[in-house]
Amino acid sequence: MSLSQALATRLEALESRIAYQEHWLDTLDEAVASQERRLAQLERINALMQEKLRDQQRALQDSEMAAPSPQDEVPPHY
């Protein structure tokens, strides 16, 4: 094999490896972008759930404050 053929073979192998690596970089970039979108969606859902939980806790506290406690009730024999 001549020197130019060896260089051509080596260059072809390097070009093939670069193309393969570019493909995987594109695939990984797409996966990261997809995960970033999913994470943003989950963060929005988390924020909504936290707000709903706070609303329910407030409603529970308000109903507990409005309901008479056993100490406030007058026994039936009075």
Coordinates of C-alpha atoms in Angstrom, one line a residue, residues 2-67:
S2 CA 1.4 3.4 -1.0
L3 CA 1.7 6.3 1.3
S4 CA -1.1 8.2 -0.4
Q5 CA -3.4 5.2 -0.2
A6 CA -2.7 4.8 3.5
L7 CA -3.4 8.5 4.1
A8 CA -6.6 8.3 2.1
T9 CA -7.7 5.3 4.1
R10 CA -6.8 7.0 7.3
L11 CA -8.6 10.2 6.2
E12 CA -11.7 8.2 5.3
A13 CA -11.7 6.5 8.7
L14 CA -11.4 9.8 10.5
E15 CA -14.2 11.4 8.4
S16 CA -16.4 8.4 9.2
R17 CA -15.6 8.7 12.9
I18 CA -16.4 12.5 12.8
A19 CA -19.7 11.8 11.1
Y20 CA -20.6 9.2 13.7
Q21 CA -19.7 11.5 16.5
E22 CA -21.7 14.4 15.0
H23 CA -24.7 12.1 14.7
W24 CA -24.4 11.1 18.4
L25 CA -24.0 14.8 19.4
D26 CA -27.2 15.7 17.6
T27 CA -29.0 12.8 19.3
L28 CA -27.7 13.8 22.7
D29 CA -28.6 17.5 22.1
E30 CA -32.1 16.4 21.2
A31 CA -32.4 14.3 24.3
V32 CA -31.1 17.1 26.5
A33 CA -33.6 19.6 24.9
S34 CA -36.4 17.1 25.5
Q35 CA -35.4 16.6 29.1
E36 CA -35.2 20.3 29.6
R37 CA -38.8 20.8 28.3
R38 CA -40.0 17.9 30.5
L39 CA -38.3 19.4 33.5
A40 CA -39.9 22.8 32.9
Q41 CA -43.3 21.1 32.6
L42 CA -42.8 19.2 35.9
E43 CA -41.7 22.4 37.6
R44 CA -44.9 24.1 36.5
I45 CA -47.0 21.2 37.7
N46 CA -45.1 21.2 41.0
A47 CA -45.7 24.9 41.5
L48 CA -49.5 24.4 40.8
M49 CA -49.6 21.4 43.2
Q50 CA -47.9 23.4 46.0
E51 CA -50.3 26.3 45.5
K52 CA -53.3 23.9 45.7
L53 CA -51.9 22.3 48.8
R54 CA -51.5 25.7 50.4
D55 CA -55.0 26.6 49.5
Q56 CA -56.3 23.4 51.0
Q57 CA -54.3 24.0 54.2
R58 CA -55.7 27.5 54.5
A59 CA -59.3 26.2 53.9
L60 CA -58.8 23.5 56.6
Q61 CA -57.4 26.1 59.0
D62 CA -60.3 28.5 58.3
S63 CA -62.9 25.7 58.8
E64 CA -61.2 24.6 62.1
M65 CA -61.4 28.2 63.3
A66 CA -65.0 28.6 62.3
A67 CA -66.2 25.4 63.9

